[in-house]
CSV table of C-alpha atoms in Angstrom, one decimal:
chain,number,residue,atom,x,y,z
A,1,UNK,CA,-32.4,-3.8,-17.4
A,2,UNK,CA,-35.3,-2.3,-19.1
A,3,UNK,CA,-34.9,0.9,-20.1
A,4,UNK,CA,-31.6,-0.4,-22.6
A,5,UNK,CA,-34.2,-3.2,-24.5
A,6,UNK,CA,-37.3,-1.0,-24.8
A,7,UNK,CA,-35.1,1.5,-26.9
A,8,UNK,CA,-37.5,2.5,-29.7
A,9,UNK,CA,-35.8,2.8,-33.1
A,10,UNK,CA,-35.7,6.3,-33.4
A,11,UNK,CA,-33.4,6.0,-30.0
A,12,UNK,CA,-31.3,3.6,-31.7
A,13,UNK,CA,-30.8,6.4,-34.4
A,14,UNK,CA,-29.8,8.8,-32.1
A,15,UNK,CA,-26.7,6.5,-30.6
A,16,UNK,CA,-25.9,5.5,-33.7
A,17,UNK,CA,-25.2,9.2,-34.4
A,18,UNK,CA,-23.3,9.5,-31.4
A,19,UNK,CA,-21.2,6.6,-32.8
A,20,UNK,CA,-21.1,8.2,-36.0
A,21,UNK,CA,-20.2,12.0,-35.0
A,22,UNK,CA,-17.3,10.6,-32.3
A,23,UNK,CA,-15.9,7.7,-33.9
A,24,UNK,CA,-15.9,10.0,-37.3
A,25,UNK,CA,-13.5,12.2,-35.8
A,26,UNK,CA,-11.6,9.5,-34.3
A,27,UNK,CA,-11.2,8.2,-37.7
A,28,UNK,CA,-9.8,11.5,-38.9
A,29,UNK,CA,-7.8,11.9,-36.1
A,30,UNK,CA,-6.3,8.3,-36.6
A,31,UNK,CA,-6.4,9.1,-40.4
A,32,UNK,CA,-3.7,12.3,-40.2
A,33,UNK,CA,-1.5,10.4,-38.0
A,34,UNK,CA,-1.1,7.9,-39.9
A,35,UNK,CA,-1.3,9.8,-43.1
A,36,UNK,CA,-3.5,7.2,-45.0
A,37,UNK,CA,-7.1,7.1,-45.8
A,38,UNK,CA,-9.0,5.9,-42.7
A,39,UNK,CA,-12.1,4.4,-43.6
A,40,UNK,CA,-15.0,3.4,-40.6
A,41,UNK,CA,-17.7,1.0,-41.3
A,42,UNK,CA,-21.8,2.5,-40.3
A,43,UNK,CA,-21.7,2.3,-36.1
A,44,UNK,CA,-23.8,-0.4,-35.2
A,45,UNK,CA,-25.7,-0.2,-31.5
A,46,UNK,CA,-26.1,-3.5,-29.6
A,47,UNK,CA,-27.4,-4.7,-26.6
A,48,UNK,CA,-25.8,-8.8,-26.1
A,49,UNK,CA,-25.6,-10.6,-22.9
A,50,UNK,CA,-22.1,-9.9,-21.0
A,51,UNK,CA,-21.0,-13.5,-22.8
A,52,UNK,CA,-21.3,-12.5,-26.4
A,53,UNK,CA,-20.0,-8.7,-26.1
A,54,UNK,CA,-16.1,-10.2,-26.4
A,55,UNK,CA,-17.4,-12.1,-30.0
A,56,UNK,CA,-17.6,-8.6,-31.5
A,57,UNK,CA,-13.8,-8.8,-31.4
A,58,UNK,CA,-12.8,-12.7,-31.6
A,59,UNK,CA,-13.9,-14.4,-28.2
A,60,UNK,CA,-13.2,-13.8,-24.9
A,61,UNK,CA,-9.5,-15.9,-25.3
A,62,UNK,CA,-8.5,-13.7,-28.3
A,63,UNK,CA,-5.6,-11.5,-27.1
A,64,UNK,CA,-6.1,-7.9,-27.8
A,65,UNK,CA,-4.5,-4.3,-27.3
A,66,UNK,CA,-7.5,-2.4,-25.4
A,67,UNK,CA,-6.7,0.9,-24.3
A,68,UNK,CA,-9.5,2.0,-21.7
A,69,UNK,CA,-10.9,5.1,-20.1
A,70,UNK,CA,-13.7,5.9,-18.1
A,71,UNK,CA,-15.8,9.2,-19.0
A,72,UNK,CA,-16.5,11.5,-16.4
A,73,UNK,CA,-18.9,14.1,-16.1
A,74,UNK,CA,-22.7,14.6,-17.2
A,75,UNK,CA,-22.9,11.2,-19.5
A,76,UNK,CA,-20.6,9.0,-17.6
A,77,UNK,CA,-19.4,5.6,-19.2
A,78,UNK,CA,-16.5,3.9,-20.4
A,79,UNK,CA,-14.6,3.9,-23.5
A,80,UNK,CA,-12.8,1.4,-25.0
A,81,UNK,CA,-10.0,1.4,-28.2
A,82,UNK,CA,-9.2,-2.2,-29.3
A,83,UNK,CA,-6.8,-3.3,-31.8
A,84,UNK,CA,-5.4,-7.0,-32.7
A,85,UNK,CA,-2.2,-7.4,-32.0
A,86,UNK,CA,-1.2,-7.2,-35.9
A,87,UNK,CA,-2.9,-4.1,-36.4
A,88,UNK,CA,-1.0,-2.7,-33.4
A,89,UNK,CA,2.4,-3.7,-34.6
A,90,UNK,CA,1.9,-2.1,-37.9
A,91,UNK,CA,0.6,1.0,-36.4
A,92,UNK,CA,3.9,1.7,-34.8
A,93,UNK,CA,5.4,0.3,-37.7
A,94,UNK,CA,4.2,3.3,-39.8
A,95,UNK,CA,3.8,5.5,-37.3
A,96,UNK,CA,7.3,5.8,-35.6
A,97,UNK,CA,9.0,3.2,-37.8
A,98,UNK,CA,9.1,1.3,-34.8
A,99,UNK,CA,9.8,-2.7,-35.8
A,100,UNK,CA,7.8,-4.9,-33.4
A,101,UNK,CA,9.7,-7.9,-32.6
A,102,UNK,CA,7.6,-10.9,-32.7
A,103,UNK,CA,7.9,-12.1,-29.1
A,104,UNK,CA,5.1,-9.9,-28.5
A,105,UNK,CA,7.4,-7.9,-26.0
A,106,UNK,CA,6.6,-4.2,-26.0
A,107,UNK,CA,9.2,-2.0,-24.9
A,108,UNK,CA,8.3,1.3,-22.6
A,109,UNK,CA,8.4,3.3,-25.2
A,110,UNK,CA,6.4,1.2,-27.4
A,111,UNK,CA,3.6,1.0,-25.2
A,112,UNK,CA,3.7,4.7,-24.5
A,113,UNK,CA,3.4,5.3,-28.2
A,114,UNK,CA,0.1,3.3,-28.6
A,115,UNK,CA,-1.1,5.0,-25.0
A,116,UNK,CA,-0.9,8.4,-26.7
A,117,UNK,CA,-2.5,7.6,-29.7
A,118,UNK,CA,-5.2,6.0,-27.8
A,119,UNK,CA,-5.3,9.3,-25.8
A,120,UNK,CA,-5.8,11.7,-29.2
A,121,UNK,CA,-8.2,9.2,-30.6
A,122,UNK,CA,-10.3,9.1,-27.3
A,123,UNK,CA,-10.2,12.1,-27.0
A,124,UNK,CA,-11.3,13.5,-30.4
A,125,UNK,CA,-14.0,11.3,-30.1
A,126,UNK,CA,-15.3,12.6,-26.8
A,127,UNK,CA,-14.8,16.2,-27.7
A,128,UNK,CA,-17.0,16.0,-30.7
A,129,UNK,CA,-19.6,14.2,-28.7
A,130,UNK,CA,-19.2,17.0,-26.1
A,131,UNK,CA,-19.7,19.5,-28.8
A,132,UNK,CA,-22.5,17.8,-30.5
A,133,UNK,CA,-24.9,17.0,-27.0
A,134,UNK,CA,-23.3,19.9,-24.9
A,135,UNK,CA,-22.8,17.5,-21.8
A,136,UNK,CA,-19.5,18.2,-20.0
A,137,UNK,CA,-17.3,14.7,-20.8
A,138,UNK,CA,-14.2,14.4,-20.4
A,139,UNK,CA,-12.0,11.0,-20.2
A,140,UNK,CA,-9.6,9.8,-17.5
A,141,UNK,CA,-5.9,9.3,-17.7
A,142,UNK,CA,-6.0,6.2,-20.2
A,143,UNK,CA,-4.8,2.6,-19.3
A,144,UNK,CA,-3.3,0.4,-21.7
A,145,UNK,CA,-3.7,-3.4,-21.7
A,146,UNK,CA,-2.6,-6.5,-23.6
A,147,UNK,CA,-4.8,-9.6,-22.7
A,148,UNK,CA,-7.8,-11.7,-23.4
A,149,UNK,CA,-10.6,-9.4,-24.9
A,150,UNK,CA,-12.9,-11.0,-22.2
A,151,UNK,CA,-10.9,-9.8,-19.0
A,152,UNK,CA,-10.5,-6.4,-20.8
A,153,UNK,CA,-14.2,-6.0,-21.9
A,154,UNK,CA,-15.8,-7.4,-18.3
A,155,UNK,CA,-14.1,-4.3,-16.9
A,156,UNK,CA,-16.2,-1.7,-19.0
A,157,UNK,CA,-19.3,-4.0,-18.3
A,158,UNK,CA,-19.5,-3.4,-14.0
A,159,UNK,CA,-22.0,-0.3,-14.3
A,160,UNK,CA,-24.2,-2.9,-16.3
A,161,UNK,CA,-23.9,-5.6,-13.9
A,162,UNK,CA,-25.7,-3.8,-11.3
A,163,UNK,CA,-29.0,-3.6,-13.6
A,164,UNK,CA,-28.6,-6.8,-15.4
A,165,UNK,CA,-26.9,-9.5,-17.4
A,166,UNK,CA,-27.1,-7.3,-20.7
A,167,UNK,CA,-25.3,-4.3,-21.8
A,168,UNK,CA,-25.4,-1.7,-24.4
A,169,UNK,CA,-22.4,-0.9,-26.6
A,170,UNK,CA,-22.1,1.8,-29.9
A,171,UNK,CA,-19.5,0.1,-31.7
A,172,UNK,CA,-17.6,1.5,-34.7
A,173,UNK,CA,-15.1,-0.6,-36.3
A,174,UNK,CA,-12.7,1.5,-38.9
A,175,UNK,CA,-10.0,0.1,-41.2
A,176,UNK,CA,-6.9,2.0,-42.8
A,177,UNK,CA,-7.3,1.8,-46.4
A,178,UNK,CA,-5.0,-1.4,-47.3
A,179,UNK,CA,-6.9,-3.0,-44.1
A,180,UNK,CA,-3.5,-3.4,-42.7
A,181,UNK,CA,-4.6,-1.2,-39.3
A,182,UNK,CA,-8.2,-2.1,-38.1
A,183,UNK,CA,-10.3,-1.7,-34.7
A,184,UNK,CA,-13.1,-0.8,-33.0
A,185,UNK,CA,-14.1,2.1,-30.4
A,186,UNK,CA,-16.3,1.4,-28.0
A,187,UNK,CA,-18.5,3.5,-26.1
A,188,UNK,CA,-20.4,2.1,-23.2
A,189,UNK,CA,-23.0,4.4,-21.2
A,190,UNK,CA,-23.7,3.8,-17.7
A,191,UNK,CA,-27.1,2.8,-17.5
A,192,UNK,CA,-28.2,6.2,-16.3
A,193,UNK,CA,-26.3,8.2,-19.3
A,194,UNK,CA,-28.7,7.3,-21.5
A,195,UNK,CA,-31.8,9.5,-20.3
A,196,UNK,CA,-29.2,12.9,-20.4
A,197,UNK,CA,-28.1,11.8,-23.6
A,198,UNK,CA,-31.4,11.7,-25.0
A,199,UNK,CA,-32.5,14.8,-23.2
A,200,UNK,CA,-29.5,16.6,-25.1
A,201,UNK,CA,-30.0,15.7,-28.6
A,202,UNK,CA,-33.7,16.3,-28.2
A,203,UNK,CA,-35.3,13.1,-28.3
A,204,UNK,CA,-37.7,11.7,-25.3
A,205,UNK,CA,-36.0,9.1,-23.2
A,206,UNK,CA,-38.4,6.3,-21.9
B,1,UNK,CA,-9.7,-43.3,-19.0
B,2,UNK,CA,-13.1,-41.1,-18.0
B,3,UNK,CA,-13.6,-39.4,-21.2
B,4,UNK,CA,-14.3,-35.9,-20.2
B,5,UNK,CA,-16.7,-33.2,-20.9
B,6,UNK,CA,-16.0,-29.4,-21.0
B,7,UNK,CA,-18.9,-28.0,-19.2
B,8,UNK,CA,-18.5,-24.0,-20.3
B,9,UNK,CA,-19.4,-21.1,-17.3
B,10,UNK,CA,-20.8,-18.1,-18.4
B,11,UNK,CA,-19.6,-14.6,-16.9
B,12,UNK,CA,-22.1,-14.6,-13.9
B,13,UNK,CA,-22.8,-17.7,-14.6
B,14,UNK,CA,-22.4,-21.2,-12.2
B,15,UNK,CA,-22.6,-24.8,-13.2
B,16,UNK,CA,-21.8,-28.0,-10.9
B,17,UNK,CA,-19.8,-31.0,-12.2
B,18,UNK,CA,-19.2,-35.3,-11.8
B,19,UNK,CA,-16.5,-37.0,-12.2
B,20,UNK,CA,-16.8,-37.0,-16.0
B,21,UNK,CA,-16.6,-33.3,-16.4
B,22,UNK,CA,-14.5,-30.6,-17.0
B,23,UNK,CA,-16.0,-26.8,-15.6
B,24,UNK,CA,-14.3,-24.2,-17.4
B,25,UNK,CA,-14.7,-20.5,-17.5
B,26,UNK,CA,-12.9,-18.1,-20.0
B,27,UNK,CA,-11.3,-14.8,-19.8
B,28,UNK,CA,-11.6,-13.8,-16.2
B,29,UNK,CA,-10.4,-10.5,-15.4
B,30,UNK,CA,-11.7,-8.4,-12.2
B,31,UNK,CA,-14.0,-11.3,-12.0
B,32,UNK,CA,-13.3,-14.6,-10.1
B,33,UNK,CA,-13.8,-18.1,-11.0
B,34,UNK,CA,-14.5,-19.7,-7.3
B,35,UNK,CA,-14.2,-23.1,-7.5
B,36,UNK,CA,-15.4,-26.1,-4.8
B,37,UNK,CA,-14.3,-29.6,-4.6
B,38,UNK,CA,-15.5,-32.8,-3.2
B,39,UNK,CA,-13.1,-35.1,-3.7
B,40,UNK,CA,-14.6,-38.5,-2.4
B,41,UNK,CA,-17.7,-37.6,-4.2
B,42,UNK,CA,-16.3,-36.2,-7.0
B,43,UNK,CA,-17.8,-33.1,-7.1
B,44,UNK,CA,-16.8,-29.7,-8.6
B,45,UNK,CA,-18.7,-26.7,-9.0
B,46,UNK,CA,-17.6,-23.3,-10.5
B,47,UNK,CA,-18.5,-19.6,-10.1
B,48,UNK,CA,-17.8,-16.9,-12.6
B,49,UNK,CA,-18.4,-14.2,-9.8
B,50,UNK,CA,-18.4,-10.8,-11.3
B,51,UNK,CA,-19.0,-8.6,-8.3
B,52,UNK,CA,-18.9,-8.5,-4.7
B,53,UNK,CA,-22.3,-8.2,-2.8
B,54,UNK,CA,-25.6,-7.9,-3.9
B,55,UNK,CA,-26.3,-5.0,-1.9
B,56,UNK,CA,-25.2,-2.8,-4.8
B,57,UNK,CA,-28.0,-4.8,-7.1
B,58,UNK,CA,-30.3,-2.5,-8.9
B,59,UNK,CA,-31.3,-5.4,-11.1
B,60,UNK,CA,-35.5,-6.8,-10.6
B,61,UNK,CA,-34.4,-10.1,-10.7
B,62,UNK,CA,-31.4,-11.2,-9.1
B,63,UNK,CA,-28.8,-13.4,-11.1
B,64,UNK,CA,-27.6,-15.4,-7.9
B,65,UNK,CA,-24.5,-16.1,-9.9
B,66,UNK,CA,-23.3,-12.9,-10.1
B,67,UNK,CA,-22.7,-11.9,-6.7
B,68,UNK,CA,-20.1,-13.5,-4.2
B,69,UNK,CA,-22.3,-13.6,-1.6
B,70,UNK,CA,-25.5,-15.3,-3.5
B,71,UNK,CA,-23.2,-17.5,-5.8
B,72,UNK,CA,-21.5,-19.5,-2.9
B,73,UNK,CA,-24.5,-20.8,-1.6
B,74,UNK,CA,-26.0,-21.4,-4.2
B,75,UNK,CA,-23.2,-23.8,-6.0
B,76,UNK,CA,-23.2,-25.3,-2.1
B,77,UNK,CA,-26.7,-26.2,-2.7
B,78,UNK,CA,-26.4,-27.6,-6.4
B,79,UNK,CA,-22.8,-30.0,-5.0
B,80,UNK,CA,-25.0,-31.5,-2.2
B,81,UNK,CA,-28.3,-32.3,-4.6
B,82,UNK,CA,-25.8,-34.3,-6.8
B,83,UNK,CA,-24.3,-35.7,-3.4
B,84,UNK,CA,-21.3,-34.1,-2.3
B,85,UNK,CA,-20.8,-32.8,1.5
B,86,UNK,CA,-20.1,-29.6,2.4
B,87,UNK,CA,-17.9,-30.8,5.0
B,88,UNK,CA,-15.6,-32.3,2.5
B,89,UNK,CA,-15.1,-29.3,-0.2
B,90,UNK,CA,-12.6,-27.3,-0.7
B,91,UNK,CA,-12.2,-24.4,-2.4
B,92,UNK,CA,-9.5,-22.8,-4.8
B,93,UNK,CA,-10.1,-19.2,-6.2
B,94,UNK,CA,-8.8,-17.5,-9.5
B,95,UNK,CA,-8.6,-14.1,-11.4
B,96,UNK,CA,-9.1,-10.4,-9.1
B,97,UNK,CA,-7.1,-9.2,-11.1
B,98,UNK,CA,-6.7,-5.5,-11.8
B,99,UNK,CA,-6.7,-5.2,-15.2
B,100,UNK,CA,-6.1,-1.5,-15.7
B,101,UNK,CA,-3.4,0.4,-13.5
B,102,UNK,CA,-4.9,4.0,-12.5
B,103,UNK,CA,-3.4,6.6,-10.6
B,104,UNK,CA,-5.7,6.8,-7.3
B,105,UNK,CA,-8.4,3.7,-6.8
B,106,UNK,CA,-11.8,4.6,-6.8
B,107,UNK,CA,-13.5,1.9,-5.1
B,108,UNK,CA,-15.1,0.2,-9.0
B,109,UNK,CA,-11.2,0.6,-10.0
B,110,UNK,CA,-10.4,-1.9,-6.9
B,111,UNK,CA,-13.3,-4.5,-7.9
B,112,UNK,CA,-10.9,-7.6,-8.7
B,113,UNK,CA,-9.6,-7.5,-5.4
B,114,UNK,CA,-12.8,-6.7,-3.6
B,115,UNK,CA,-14.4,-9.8,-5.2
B,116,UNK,CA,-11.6,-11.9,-3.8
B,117,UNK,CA,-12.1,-10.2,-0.1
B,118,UNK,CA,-16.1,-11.3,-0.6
B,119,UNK,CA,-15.6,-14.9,-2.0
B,120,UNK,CA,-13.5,-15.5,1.2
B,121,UNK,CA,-15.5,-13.9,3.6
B,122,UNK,CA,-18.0,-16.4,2.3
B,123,UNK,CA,-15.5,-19.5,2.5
B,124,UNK,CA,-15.5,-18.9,5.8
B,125,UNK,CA,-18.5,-18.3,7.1
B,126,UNK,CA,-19.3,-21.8,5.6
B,127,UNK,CA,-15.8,-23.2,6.7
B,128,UNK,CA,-14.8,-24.2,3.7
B,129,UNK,CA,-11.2,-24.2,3.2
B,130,UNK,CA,-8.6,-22.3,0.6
B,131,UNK,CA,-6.8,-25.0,-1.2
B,132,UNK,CA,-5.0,-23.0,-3.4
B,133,UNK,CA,-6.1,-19.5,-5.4
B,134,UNK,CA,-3.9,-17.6,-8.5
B,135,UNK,CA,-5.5,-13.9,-7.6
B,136,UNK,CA,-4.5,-10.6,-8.4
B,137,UNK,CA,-2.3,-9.4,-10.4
B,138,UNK,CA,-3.2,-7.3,-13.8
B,139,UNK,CA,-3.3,-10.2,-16.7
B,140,UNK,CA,-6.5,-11.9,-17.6
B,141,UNK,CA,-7.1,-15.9,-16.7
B,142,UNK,CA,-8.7,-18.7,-18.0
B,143,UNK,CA,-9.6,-21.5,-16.0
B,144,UNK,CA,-10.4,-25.6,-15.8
B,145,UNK,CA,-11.2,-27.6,-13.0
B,146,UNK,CA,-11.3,-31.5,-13.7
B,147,UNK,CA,-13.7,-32.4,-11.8
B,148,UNK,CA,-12.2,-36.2,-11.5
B,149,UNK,CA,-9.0,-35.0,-9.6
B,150,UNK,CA,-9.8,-31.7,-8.5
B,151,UNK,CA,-7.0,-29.8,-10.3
B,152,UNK,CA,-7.3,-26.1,-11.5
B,153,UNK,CA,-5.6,-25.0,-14.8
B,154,UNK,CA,-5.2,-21.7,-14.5
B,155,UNK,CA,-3.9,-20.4,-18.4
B,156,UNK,CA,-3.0,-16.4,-19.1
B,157,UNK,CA,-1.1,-14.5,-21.9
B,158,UNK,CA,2.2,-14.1,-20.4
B,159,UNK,CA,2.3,-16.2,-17.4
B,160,UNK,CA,1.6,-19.5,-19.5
B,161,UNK,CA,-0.2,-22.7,-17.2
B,162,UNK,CA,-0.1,-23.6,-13.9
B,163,UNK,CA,-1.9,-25.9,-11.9
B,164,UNK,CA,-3.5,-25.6,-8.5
């Protein structure tokens, strides 16, 4: 679509704050439950073909923990928390001194356990974006998945295929300090998000 | 021996195959990898179909491949420039799947298994027949079709390989 690869840098700026401003509190968020420095690298705003967006996290085989929801309200668009499987199992591990077996089975509760957490850090980073445009957003119930990063990430990428064969993603990638927990949030706008979002923070959209 | 070639397909993406050639497509989720085989010519072609109908399109210029409805023709076309007949293919259809499980099903939420409706509504408006399909579900796929014997690999996480 257009509108997403006219973006003038001064645009990019502006959703690479809202990267900055939601993810940051993520980080914090993610940073007090785990009790350990949380460290996140400078958001970086792309626009790939649908093909390349799974790269970002190993290739569309690479089996990953996603835990999705879709934003609702005045900037709809979907949200994505993605871990490797390592970083999951010693997330639990320090979290709730939960031992992963390596089978790759995750029991009920296990899977509940990385749900919430995907649920606190979704949601502090949607409620400081609220804050920050004043849009009403708020997230759906959040879904949990363990699969190939390309099945997961096509999902988030159906708003886009109506416009096009490209799509837009702020993506923040954060480590814990040793390195030992690391991921990426993703926030995808629906194509038509990005005009309010711009309107909101005060910057002309196209 | 045919020493074979892996002939990769895009998400909303299509490619045709001969003998020699292996069409694969990775990590299909609510998408699905439609596949059609001649098997006296030797055939294949593959669709990485991503949604249902372009009637939702809102694109300027449409990417045949992406839609069931504009993808199935289409790879009908390419098979019978490289000499396969419509009248001999046969089709076998992967992924639809459901990837996340949400209370209530808005009608995006239910995409996987909308695609799959679409891609056979097609099939059969060109009477080509199911030979075998691995849809639904909520677990990622990634497919193969040899395009020498006509089989479908279908690999996932937790499911391992099976072969149409």
């Amino acid at each position: 679509m257009d509108t997403i690869k006219g973006l003038a840098d001064y645009q990019l700026d502006v959703l690479k704050e809202i990267g900055n401003i939601g993810a940051g509190h993520a980080a914090t968020a993610l940073s007090t439950l785990l009790d350990k420095p949380v460290d996140m690298l400078v958001p970086k705003v792309v626009v790939l073909p649908f093909e390349e967006i799974p790269d970002i996290v190993g290739g569309a085989e690479e089996v990953v923990l996603a835990i999705f929801l879709r934003v609702v309200g005045e900037a709809p668009g979907n949200m994505f928390f993605i871990l490797n499987l390592e970083s999951a199992r010693n997330m639990l591990s320090k979290l709730i001194g939960m031992d992963l077996s390596d089978n790759g089975d995750y029991s009920e509760l296990e899977l509940s356990a990385l749900n919430e957490i995907g649920n606190i850090l979704a949601g502090s980073y949607l409620s400081s974006l609220a804050d920050f445009t004043r849009l009403t957003m708020y997230p759906t119930v959040p879904a949990l998945a363990i699969d190939m990063a390309g099945a997961i990430l096509s999902y988030g990428l159906l708003q886009f295929g109506e416009m096009g064969d490209q799509a837009l993603l702020i993506d923040t990638k954060f480590l814990e300090g040793s390195e030992e927990v690391q991921g990426h949030f993703f926030l995808i706008p629906d194509p038509e998000s990005f005009g309010k979002l711009f309107a909101a923070l005060g910057v002309e959209s196209l | 021996m045919i020493q074979q070639t892996i002939i990769k397909v895009g998400m909303a993406d299509l490619n045709v195959g001969t003998q020699e050639g292996v069409l694969k497509t990775t990590g299909l989720g609510s998408c699905v990898g439609l596949t059609l085989f001649d098997g006296v010519a030797k055939i294949g072609g593959m669709a990485h179909v991503m949604l249902p109908t372009s009637d939702i399109a809102r694109e300027g210029s449409l990417n045949i491949a992406k839609y069931a409805n504009t993808a199935i023709p289409e790879l009908i076309e390419r098979m019978t420039l490289l000499g396969a007949s419509i009248t001999r293919m046969e089709a076998k259809l992967a992924g639809g799947a459901q990837m996340f499980a949400f209370a209530g099903s808005s009608d995006t939420m239910r995409i996987g298994p909308r695609n799959v409706e679409s891609c056979k509504a097609m099939l059969i408006r060109y009477h080509i027949g199911i030979k075998g399909e691995d849809t639904g579900g909520n677990y990622g796929r990634t497919i193969e079709l040899n395009c020498d014997s006509g089989a479908l690999t279908i690999r996932s996480v937790l499911q391992g390989i099976k072969e149409l």
